[in-house]
Coordinates of C-alpha atoms in Angstrom, one line a residue:
M1 CA 74.9 99.1 90.4
V2 CA 77.9 96.8 92.3
D3 CA 76.9 93.7 94.3
A4 CA 78.0 94.2 98.3
S5 CA 78.0 90.3 98.7
D6 CA 80.8 90.0 95.6
V7 CA 83.1 92.4 96.4
L8 CA 83.5 91.3 99.6
Q9 CA 83.6 87.5 98.8
N10 CA 86.4 89.0 96.4
L11 CA 88.0 90.9 99.2
F12 CA 88.0 88.1 101.8
A13 CA 89.7 86.0 98.2
F14 CA 92.2 88.4 97.9
Q15 CA 93.3 88.8 101.3
K16 CA 93.7 85.3 101.1
K17 CA 96.2 85.3 98.7
T18 CA 98.5 88.7 100.1
V19 CA 98.9 86.1 103.2
K20 CA 99.6 83.3 101.4
A21 CA 101.7 85.4 99.5
L22 CA 103.6 86.7 103.7
E23 CA 103.3 83.0 104.5
N24 CA 105.7 81.7 101.4
N25 CA 108.1 84.5 102.1
E26 CA 106.9 87.4 99.7
K27 CA 107.6 90.6 100.3
L28 CA 105.6 93.2 100.5
T29 CA 107.4 97.1 99.6
I30 CA 105.1 100.1 100.0
E31 CA 106.5 101.1 96.8
T32 CA 105.3 98.1 95.1
S33 CA 102.4 96.3 97.1
V34 CA 100.5 99.4 98.1
Y35 CA 97.0 97.5 96.6
E36 CA 97.7 94.3 98.9
I37 CA 99.0 96.3 102.5
M38 CA 96.1 98.5 102.3
A39 CA 93.4 94.9 101.7
L40 CA 95.0 93.3 104.4
M41 CA 93.3 96.4 106.7
N42 CA 89.7 96.1 104.4
I43 CA 90.2 98.9 102.1
I44 CA 90.3 98.8 98.9
L45 CA 92.1 101.3 97.1
L46 CA 89.8 102.4 93.8
K47 CA 91.9 104.9 91.2
P48 CA 89.7 104.7 87.4
E49 CA 91.6 103.2 85.4
Q50 CA 94.7 102.9 87.6
N51 CA 94.4 99.4 88.8
N52 CA 97.0 96.7 89.0
K53 CA 97.2 93.0 88.0
A54 CA 96.6 91.3 91.3
M55 CA 93.9 94.0 92.2
I56 CA 92.0 93.3 88.4
D57 CA 92.1 89.1 88.7
A58 CA 90.5 89.2 91.9
F59 CA 87.3 92.1 91.1
G60 CA 87.6 92.4 87.6
G61 CA 88.2 95.4 85.8
A62 CA 85.0 96.4 85.0
V63 CA 84.1 95.7 88.8
L64 CA 86.6 97.9 89.9
N65 CA 85.7 101.0 87.8
N66 CA 82.1 100.3 88.2
L67 CA 82.8 100.7 92.2
H68 CA 85.1 103.6 91.6
S69 CA 82.0 105.6 90.1
T70 CA 79.4 103.9 92.0
T71 CA 81.5 105.5 95.2
I72 CA 82.0 109.2 93.1
E73 CA 78.0 109.4 92.5
K74 CA 77.4 109.3 96.0

């Protein structure tokens, strides 16, 4: 089971990191930044065993895989 408050806190931290990157003139392209762009719209893209490094850093690989599994079961 995944704690929803932890997921929301991690999503918010990931969004803040993405906004900070934009403020530092880093570019987000659809080809390389899908997870970041979707996170800014409060969407977590869940693909089993296919998370990018930024998502793993923000959430942890085990949490993302557990979240995916829990979502699929429902």
